[in-house]
XYZ file of C-alpha atoms in Angstrom:
607
model
C 65.669 121.377 85.669
C 63.942 118.362 86.743
C 63.722 115.066 84.894
C 60.829 112.818 85.531
C 60.167 109.208 83.904
C 56.719 107.701 84.078
C 55.856 104.126 82.825
C 52.995 102.106 82.610
C 49.459 102.480 81.309
C 46.748 103.797 83.738
C 43.560 103.000 81.386
C 41.095 100.138 81.919
C 41.342 98.784 78.215
C 45.098 99.212 77.487
C 46.723 101.409 75.274
C 44.288 102.851 72.726
C 44.311 106.114 70.886
C 40.727 106.292 70.823
C 40.371 105.981 74.403
C 38.603 108.963 76.116
C 40.095 108.285 79.480
C 42.666 111.263 80.223
C 46.157 110.290 80.794
C 47.650 110.862 84.582
C 50.690 112.932 83.429
C 48.832 115.114 80.685
C 46.220 115.844 83.435
C 48.490 116.881 86.155
C 50.435 119.010 83.445
C 47.306 120.442 82.105
C 45.569 121.256 85.815
C 48.602 122.238 87.767
C 49.235 126.163 88.342
C 52.607 125.515 88.888
C 52.990 124.414 85.135
C 53.144 126.781 82.260
C 54.431 126.684 78.784
C 53.801 122.973 78.043
C 55.444 121.175 74.645
C 55.231 117.772 73.876
C 56.589 115.789 71.079
C 56.302 111.875 70.420
C 58.883 109.283 69.814
C 57.376 106.001 67.817
C 58.823 102.973 66.974
C 56.009 102.395 64.694
C 53.099 104.108 63.389
C 50.205 104.248 66.181
C 52.186 103.017 69.051
C 54.288 105.865 70.253
C 57.374 104.591 72.703
C 57.318 107.708 74.864
C 55.936 111.354 74.879
C 58.089 114.013 75.762
C 56.793 117.122 77.681
C 58.668 120.131 78.281
C 57.420 122.889 80.711
C 58.331 125.463 83.184
C 57.939 124.744 86.827
C 58.051 127.179 89.980
C 58.476 130.031 87.370
C 61.705 129.538 86.003
C 62.887 125.764 86.636
C 62.717 123.507 83.613
C 60.623 120.496 83.622
C 60.949 117.370 81.359
C 58.677 114.442 81.526
C 58.938 111.192 79.750
C 55.723 109.533 79.604
C 56.064 105.986 78.462
C 52.965 104.080 78.285
C 54.167 100.851 77.280
C 56.456 98.417 78.972
C 57.905 97.037 75.516
C 60.709 99.567 75.916
C 62.219 97.693 78.378
C 62.432 94.536 75.668
C 62.996 96.406 72.485
C 65.318 99.063 73.574
C 67.304 98.598 77.079
C 69.457 101.073 76.335
C 66.941 103.826 75.711
C 65.143 102.696 78.968
C 68.160 102.442 81.045
C 69.088 105.931 79.844
C 65.994 107.285 80.816
C 65.627 106.058 84.194
C 69.636 107.036 84.865
C 68.905 110.494 84.021
C 65.747 110.629 86.218
C 65.388 112.627 89.273
C 61.728 111.403 89.776
C 60.092 108.063 88.905
C 56.246 107.359 88.074
C 55.119 103.967 87.722
C 51.186 103.724 86.773
C 48.786 100.816 86.492
C 44.962 100.230 86.380
C 43.687 98.494 89.493
C 41.371 96.877 86.838
C 44.178 95.186 84.662
C 45.331 92.405 86.877
C 47.315 90.798 83.874
C 49.073 94.049 83.246
C 50.008 94.212 86.925
C 51.269 90.853 87.262
C 53.312 91.420 83.991
C 54.844 94.632 85.592
C 55.774 92.987 88.926
C 57.043 89.727 87.543
C 59.281 91.020 84.277
C 59.650 94.792 84.799
C 60.405 95.826 88.514
C 63.488 93.401 88.450
C 64.932 95.613 85.489
C 63.914 98.634 87.340
C 65.746 97.917 90.406
C 68.608 96.573 88.396
C 68.555 100.054 86.381
C 68.434 101.757 89.683
C 71.330 100.034 91.026
C 70.976 101.590 94.636
C 70.462 104.975 93.454
C 68.641 107.090 95.704
C 65.898 108.321 93.284
C 62.390 108.668 94.631
C 59.585 106.226 93.151
C 55.934 106.986 92.961
C 53.620 103.802 92.425
C 50.249 105.196 91.234
C 47.258 102.666 91.471
C 44.772 104.442 89.592
C 41.048 103.675 88.799
C 37.786 102.449 90.848
C 37.858 98.621 91.447
C 34.481 97.618 88.893
C 33.575 94.501 90.982
C 32.768 96.596 94.168
C 33.630 99.086 96.673
C 37.484 98.900 96.989
C 38.535 96.684 100.156
C 41.466 97.824 101.882
C 41.883 94.720 104.430
C 45.257 92.953 103.543
C 42.908 89.475 104.419
C 40.089 89.989 101.761
C 40.292 87.672 98.752
C 37.017 88.803 97.098
C 38.657 91.028 94.394
C 41.978 89.461 93.440
C 40.903 87.430 90.667
C 39.861 90.456 88.446
C 41.412 93.511 90.317
C 44.620 94.527 91.851
C 44.288 94.990 95.863
C 45.678 97.526 97.935
C 47.838 95.177 99.596
C 49.220 93.774 96.343
C 50.147 97.664 95.451
C 51.578 98.324 99.150
C 53.792 95.169 98.786
C 55.172 96.374 95.432
C 56.015 99.715 96.481
C 57.844 98.284 99.524
C 59.765 95.830 97.105
C 60.832 99.257 94.911
C 61.269 101.425 98.267
C 58.404 103.572 96.826
C 55.564 105.610 97.374
C 52.349 104.221 97.197
C 49.335 106.145 96.057
C 45.698 105.081 95.270
C 44.087 107.403 92.635
C 40.306 106.501 92.472
C 39.693 108.658 89.972
C 41.580 111.639 87.809
C 39.642 114.802 89.258
C 41.063 117.935 90.611
C 41.742 116.473 94.130
C 43.397 113.566 93.356
C 45.568 114.901 90.500
C 46.492 118.633 91.760
C 46.281 117.776 95.519
C 47.273 114.281 96.034
C 49.456 113.187 93.307
C 50.633 116.838 92.694
C 51.629 117.412 96.292
C 53.680 114.333 96.522
C 55.275 114.729 93.245
C 56.041 118.607 93.579
C 57.288 117.594 97.122
C 60.072 115.349 95.323
C 60.526 118.127 92.927
C 61.626 120.640 95.703
C 63.968 117.814 97.074
C 65.703 117.417 94.040
C 66.374 120.831 93.444
C 67.787 121.507 96.816
C 70.019 118.276 96.339
C 70.989 119.854 93.115
C 71.488 123.160 94.382
C 73.664 121.670 97.251
C 76.027 119.553 94.858
C 76.131 122.697 92.644
C 77.608 124.748 95.798
C 79.878 122.009 96.652
C 81.431 121.868 93.303
C 81.880 125.646 93.156
C 83.780 125.788 96.348
C 85.823 122.877 95.269
C 87.011 124.614 92.050
C 87.787 127.848 93.955
C 89.756 125.983 96.312
C 91.547 124.255 93.492
C 92.349 127.702 91.989
C 93.821 129.373 95.528
C 97.454 128.173 96.018
C 97.522 125.559 98.305
C 100.097 124.814 101.358
C 102.411 122.206 100.701
C 101.779 118.710 101.814
C 103.746 117.259 104.246
C 104.381 113.528 103.338
C 104.780 111.036 106.170
C 108.445 110.168 107.155
C 110.158 106.879 106.024
C 108.753 103.732 107.669
C 111.425 102.476 110.038
C 113.307 98.904 109.605
C 111.056 96.268 111.721
C 112.956 94.103 114.183
C 111.617 90.669 114.903
C 112.442 88.856 118.028
C 113.815 85.565 118.170
C 111.951 82.296 119.524
C 113.099 80.827 122.875
C 115.187 77.847 122.861
C 115.247 77.741 126.583
C 113.767 73.818 126.620
C 116.039 72.920 123.970
C 119.313 74.138 125.392
C 118.370 72.380 128.558
C 117.385 68.931 126.839
C 120.855 69.172 124.840
C 122.466 69.361 128.107
C 121.581 66.051 129.038
C 122.402 64.538 125.358
C 125.865 65.724 125.424
C 126.355 64.938 129.209
C 128.674 68.457 129.818
C 129.260 69.103 133.471
C 127.315 66.205 134.679
C 127.657 66.149 138.307
C 125.352 63.073 139.014
C 126.010 59.619 138.286
C 123.192 57.227 138.438
C 124.338 53.344 138.649
C 122.201 50.220 139.138
C 122.796 47.742 141.917
C 125.267 45.511 139.886
C 126.991 49.033 138.841
C 127.035 47.744 135.306
C 125.643 50.801 133.413
C 125.833 54.659 134.348
C 123.212 57.252 133.536
C 124.770 61.032 133.746
C 122.765 63.899 135.002
C 122.967 67.199 136.651
C 121.822 68.239 140.099
C 120.656 71.552 139.357
C 118.558 70.691 136.957
C 117.067 67.540 138.643
C 116.595 70.098 141.996
C 114.743 72.555 140.038
C 111.506 69.932 138.997
C 111.705 67.589 142.040
C 111.194 67.967 145.767
C 112.727 64.488 146.006
C 115.791 65.349 144.355
C 116.364 68.395 146.782
C 115.845 66.168 149.793
C 118.511 63.415 147.817
C 121.158 65.988 147.218
C 120.545 67.498 150.501
C 119.106 70.955 149.199
C 116.216 70.451 151.937
C 116.156 68.418 154.889
C 113.457 66.019 155.645
C 111.731 68.578 157.959
C 111.822 71.022 155.369
C 109.695 68.498 152.851
C 106.492 68.352 154.899
C 105.696 64.989 153.082
C 106.432 61.685 154.284
C 105.816 60.056 151.199
C 108.516 61.997 149.473
C 110.884 60.821 152.026
C 110.110 57.095 151.817
C 110.194 57.317 148.065
C 113.392 58.743 148.168
C 114.959 56.051 150.877
C 113.339 53.137 148.852
C 114.592 54.068 145.466
C 117.774 55.846 145.628
C 120.846 55.628 147.781
C 123.666 58.242 147.530
C 127.022 56.393 148.283
C 130.748 57.127 147.978
C 133.988 55.178 147.272
C 136.610 53.896 145.228
C 134.327 50.733 144.148
C 132.665 53.028 141.748
C 133.584 53.434 137.745
C 135.576 57.012 137.082
C 133.780 59.934 137.506
C 131.675 61.192 134.534
C 133.657 63.581 131.713
C 133.387 67.323 132.259
C 133.524 67.323 136.078
C 136.556 69.414 137.661
C 138.774 67.577 139.991
C 137.880 69.850 142.733
C 133.953 69.049 142.594
C 133.391 65.257 143.179
C 130.385 63.812 141.642
C 127.379 62.166 143.274
C 127.152 58.464 142.561
C 123.722 57.432 143.234
C 122.438 53.842 143.114
C 118.963 53.406 142.044
C 117.679 50.103 143.975
C 114.452 49.358 141.473
C 116.101 47.527 138.555
C 112.834 48.369 136.816
C 112.779 51.748 137.072
C 116.419 52.041 136.315
C 116.018 50.634 133.002
C 113.610 53.247 132.224
C 115.832 56.106 133.679
C 117.158 57.511 130.704
C 113.315 58.000 129.066
C 112.342 59.598 132.524
C 115.570 62.079 132.374
C 114.663 62.664 128.445
C 110.937 63.717 129.773
C 112.341 66.162 132.438
C 115.062 67.596 130.646
C 112.757 68.493 127.683
C 110.486 70.557 129.975
C 108.199 67.163 130.586
C 108.140 66.808 126.791
C 104.714 64.791 127.059
C 103.466 62.948 129.557
C 101.594 60.602 126.965
C 105.052 60.172 125.179
C 106.586 58.890 128.264
C 103.891 56.359 128.853
C 104.232 55.326 125.453
C 107.907 55.106 125.695
C 107.844 53.125 128.795
C 105.203 50.698 127.729
C 107.429 49.696 124.468
C 110.407 49.249 126.874
C 108.884 47.261 129.470
C 105.642 45.532 127.351
C 104.186 44.785 130.811
C 101.101 46.829 132.130
C 101.941 46.207 135.672
C 105.531 47.181 135.720
C 104.627 50.082 133.523
C 101.969 51.525 135.740
C 104.708 50.541 138.834
C 107.338 53.075 137.009
C 104.942 55.819 136.103
C 103.345 55.828 139.790
C 107.132 56.356 141.164
C 107.757 59.284 138.407
C 104.327 61.039 139.741
C 106.019 60.789 143.092
C 109.519 62.354 142.022
C 107.427 65.019 140.417
C 104.964 65.777 143.144
C 104.562 68.908 145.120
C 104.583 68.481 148.804
C 101.153 68.308 150.438
C 99.361 67.783 146.909
C 97.550 64.618 145.707
C 99.518 62.834 143.167
C 97.867 63.315 139.878
C 98.518 62.877 136.218
C 97.552 66.245 136.060
C 100.608 67.352 137.967
C 102.940 65.859 135.078
C 101.695 67.902 132.310
C 103.882 69.869 130.164
C 102.592 73.346 131.108
C 103.340 72.427 134.790
C 107.161 71.156 134.320
C 107.706 74.575 132.199
C 106.280 76.623 134.835
C 108.914 74.786 137.265
C 111.516 75.443 135.336
C 111.113 79.123 134.698
C 110.339 79.767 138.639
C 112.810 76.934 140.295
C 115.856 77.733 138.493
C 115.130 81.486 139.635
C 115.550 79.921 143.116
C 119.230 78.799 142.342
C 119.909 82.024 140.800
C 122.994 83.962 142.659
C 122.496 81.662 145.517
C 125.631 79.232 146.645
C 123.326 76.042 146.856
C 124.881 73.605 144.392
C 126.959 76.236 143.087
C 130.224 74.760 141.468
C 131.522 77.963 139.991
C 132.208 81.642 141.569
C 132.855 84.887 139.397
C 134.791 87.561 140.635
C 133.756 91.117 139.146
C 134.246 94.517 140.601
C 135.407 93.169 143.857
C 132.361 91.065 144.476
C 131.701 87.262 144.212
C 128.707 85.435 142.153
C 127.932 81.854 142.666
C 126.588 80.080 139.620
C 126.079 76.701 138.173
C 128.237 75.359 135.233
C 125.556 73.282 134.026
C 122.811 76.303 133.416
C 126.115 78.220 132.232
C 127.044 75.426 129.650
C 123.454 74.792 128.366
C 122.781 78.453 127.640
C 125.657 80.005 126.262
C 128.308 78.674 123.932
C 130.990 81.097 124.990
C 130.931 79.607 128.328
C 130.531 76.036 127.237
C 133.886 76.129 125.434
C 135.384 78.041 128.308
C 134.337 75.437 130.780
C 135.114 72.182 128.660
C 138.015 73.454 126.638
C 141.741 74.120 127.073
C 141.377 76.943 129.371
C 142.091 77.690 133.208
C 138.287 78.298 133.555
C 137.770 74.447 133.116
C 139.383 73.521 135.976
C 139.034 76.270 138.311
C 136.219 77.360 140.871
C 136.974 81.131 140.663
C 136.571 82.692 137.498
C 137.437 86.611 136.786
C 135.165 88.859 134.706
C 136.278 91.715 133.185
C 134.785 94.423 131.060
C 131.325 94.630 132.491
C 129.557 95.781 135.662
C 128.465 93.492 138.635
C 124.796 94.572 137.858
C 124.867 93.931 134.045
C 126.726 90.492 134.446
C 123.918 89.423 137.355
C 121.181 90.638 134.567
C 123.160 88.460 131.851
C 122.846 85.325 134.385
C 119.561 85.890 135.539
C 118.359 85.834 131.742
C 120.440 82.669 131.456
C 118.438 81.075 134.722
C 115.086 82.265 133.650
C 114.899 83.022 129.929
C 113.570 86.737 130.707
C 115.092 89.935 131.308
C 113.777 93.183 132.470
C 116.292 96.430 132.069
C 115.701 99.235 134.208
C 116.705 102.084 131.668
C 118.041 102.206 128.146
C 121.644 102.684 129.411
C 121.469 99.342 131.117
C 119.564 97.490 128.226
C 122.739 98.750 125.936
C 125.144 97.398 128.642
C 123.318 94.242 128.715
C 123.239 94.183 125.013
C 127.423 94.534 125.012
C 127.625 91.786 127.272
C 125.261 89.623 125.341
C 127.685 90.244 122.361
C 130.560 89.246 124.445
C 129.140 86.192 125.167
C 127.748 85.661 122.302
C 124.123 85.246 123.395
C 122.076 86.577 120.485
C 118.679 86.323 121.754
C 119.301 88.289 124.591
C 120.944 90.840 122.291
C 117.690 91.125 120.014
C 115.456 91.427 123.548
C 117.907 94.350 124.313
C 117.527 96.028 120.797
C 113.672 95.668 121.143
C 113.744 97.247 124.467
C 115.989 100.288 123.329
C 113.724 100.865 120.323
C 110.174 100.593 122.250
C 111.583 102.933 124.674
C 112.719 105.431 122.222
C 109.609 105.013 119.869
C 107.718 106.140 123.093
C 109.356 108.960 123.947
C 107.533 112.189 123.381
C 108.910 114.778 120.993
C 109.506 117.250 123.768
C 111.274 114.715 126.252
C 113.483 113.825 123.434
C 114.420 117.540 122.887
C 115.471 117.772 126.445
C 117.001 114.381 127.488
C 120.496 114.030 128.303
C 120.734 110.875 126.701
C 122.982 110.461 123.879
C 121.376 108.629 120.903
C 124.742 109.247 118.786
C 126.698 107.472 121.424
C 124.068 104.720 121.483
C 124.510 104.560 117.803
C 128.404 104.112 117.988
C 128.202 101.555 120.530
C 125.816 99.692 118.609
C 128.065 99.499 115.580
C 130.899 98.670 117.429
C 129.428 95.971 119.161
C 127.715 94.526 115.978
C 124.297 95.120 116.342
C 123.348 96.322 112.710
C 119.790 96.558 113.498
C 119.809 98.437 116.045
C 122.393 100.892 114.471
C 120.264 100.994 111.281
C 117.023 101.816 113.186
C 119.077 104.569 115.165
C 120.038 106.035 112.019
C 116.553 106.340 110.812
C 115.118 107.639 114.189
C 117.875 110.048 113.906
C 116.788 111.405 110.399
C 113.036 111.176 111.100
C 113.557 113.371 114.044
C 115.952 115.608 112.273
C 114.635 118.990 113.407
C 115.201 117.904 117.156
C 118.840 116.096 116.458
C 120.248 118.538 114.443
C 120.239 120.997 117.063
C 122.245 118.909 119.460
C 125.945 119.001 119.810
C 126.013 115.247 119.483
C 125.273 115.806 115.666
C 128.307 116.926 115.268
C 129.972 113.305 116.085
C 128.191 111.812 113.461
C 130.489 110.284 110.561
C 130.558 111.674 107.241
C 128.646 108.557 105.792
C 126.346 108.662 108.544
C 125.849 112.506 108.178
C 124.976 112.009 104.309
C 122.401 109.183 105.280
C 120.856 111.195 107.772
C 120.655 114.123 105.242
C 119.130 112.212 102.519
C 116.443 110.467 104.611
C 115.582 113.499 106.802
C 111.845 114.388 107.822
C 110.830 116.875 106.983
C 112.531 117.208 103.506
C 114.469 120.082 102.424
C 112.190 120.439 99.623
C 109.119 120.346 101.842
C 110.790 123.393 103.846
C 111.793 125.304 100.731
C 107.959 124.772 99.709
C 106.716 125.851 102.954
C 109.016 129.313 102.997
C 107.729 129.936 99.232
C 104.074 129.633 100.460
C 104.557 131.774 103.582
C 106.183 134.583 101.370
C 102.924 134.091 99.079
C 100.763 134.275 101.982
C 102.464 137.650 103.238
C 102.292 139.046 99.960
C 98.737 138.891 99.592
C 98.419 140.141 102.773
C 95.510 137.772 103.664
C 95.269 135.365 106.798
C 96.370 131.656 106.677
C 94.192 129.252 108.077
C 96.768 126.405 108.216
C 99.451 128.607 109.675
């Protein structure tokens, strides 16, 4: 069936039973060759004022046509529920007005069009706006700029604008004769009738197919595997470790004195040389010929003097007897008074240049002296051959130097004060870096252990390559394992020396590599996941061991075929069976579905 709802009065003199002017809807139903068996009935709110007239007829032979013609707009005010129900059930909406009744049109535009838009609520119901009648004040003007007939008549531009607002089709019917009724209005209305019937037929077909699909036996639905535990990385504390080294003064191998030897400030050659070419020159890591900057050489000679002798106070604590300290006299007393603040600035990764300025200003309270000290700091941090600017002293510049310059001292004998002996080879290192970055080594080099006073330290239980990767992390705060097995070896070494962040990095690397491995490669690889699980458990890597158990359960069909699967403990096997994917229930349902398909002797599109 097709439901049409028509609103509005097309008569010039308003609603009147005595008017001889024909109705648009009635005229169409009486003249159209497609319409047959017309029945009509009235629904009245009071005598002589029908709310709407209902027409029932047949169209296109056997299609039921129901038309509700509402000539008065009061239905929206008096019975909003009825009007909304009519619009909600409509397949096509027709809005009619007389071009000679400007007052009714304005009331339609201001009051009732918003109600219709609200009732439609973005529904895709076609709307036809019919402007009926010939304008009485002359030939109808279609010019949008013409205002000659706007006072008494509704212009074409006003009607078009209303149609745009509703997304409707606009028609002008100058008279209700056969041409305008059958060809013009009837042609548009019947086009929308056919569109509505096609849409209903399509929806009915979809519903029928859906019902047929519901009655068919469906294959079992395979649920997604359980989500694996998520490992979160640990934030870096690289800069904090190096700053704490200055605060605790462990393994200090440099002592700065004023010229009167009244105070001492302890530091570490390896840290100072990692950020300053001047200190490299002072501690003979570089020669004046290697520096290629005369200003740095002059500053080193004028500001510091490296001396040795018994006239100095006792050596700083924490230095082995076999490694004598370097005693440095600071010739500039003003600079020497600010040296603790300058060292805190350097050790914190150049905490902030602005903060260093503030600290020195508060201490000296003299702008000239402050500028004097800051210029010397800039020269200390200067890169040979470049201009001395404040920009070179920004925090990110010093952090970059830490990450690159400390790497230059990794696995080199330059400034080394400890040598590890491992698998018949020797690996030089620096106590200050080791103590700052590893609590186990801090206790080893500062406690009552043989290593505290030894230069040569043996290492057991780990390979040379793994230990070198471990040291590289301590120096640079980064590591790049070459394989899953190397990452596991590095994890074991990190657990041995209690470097938890490195352990987490190795865990994340192993997980990332396994997750990116395709199923075919996972099935053919010689890597034993169960062996990794055993090692992770033995070395207290709880996060990794839990993840590996979930990984085995998620890939149950692959791992259950491997011989190593039998090495799982009873507890591990029970966990895997409980969380396996796909589950036993799904496999049973799949087998039952296959048996059903085979029994029906039909082709399964899924399998």
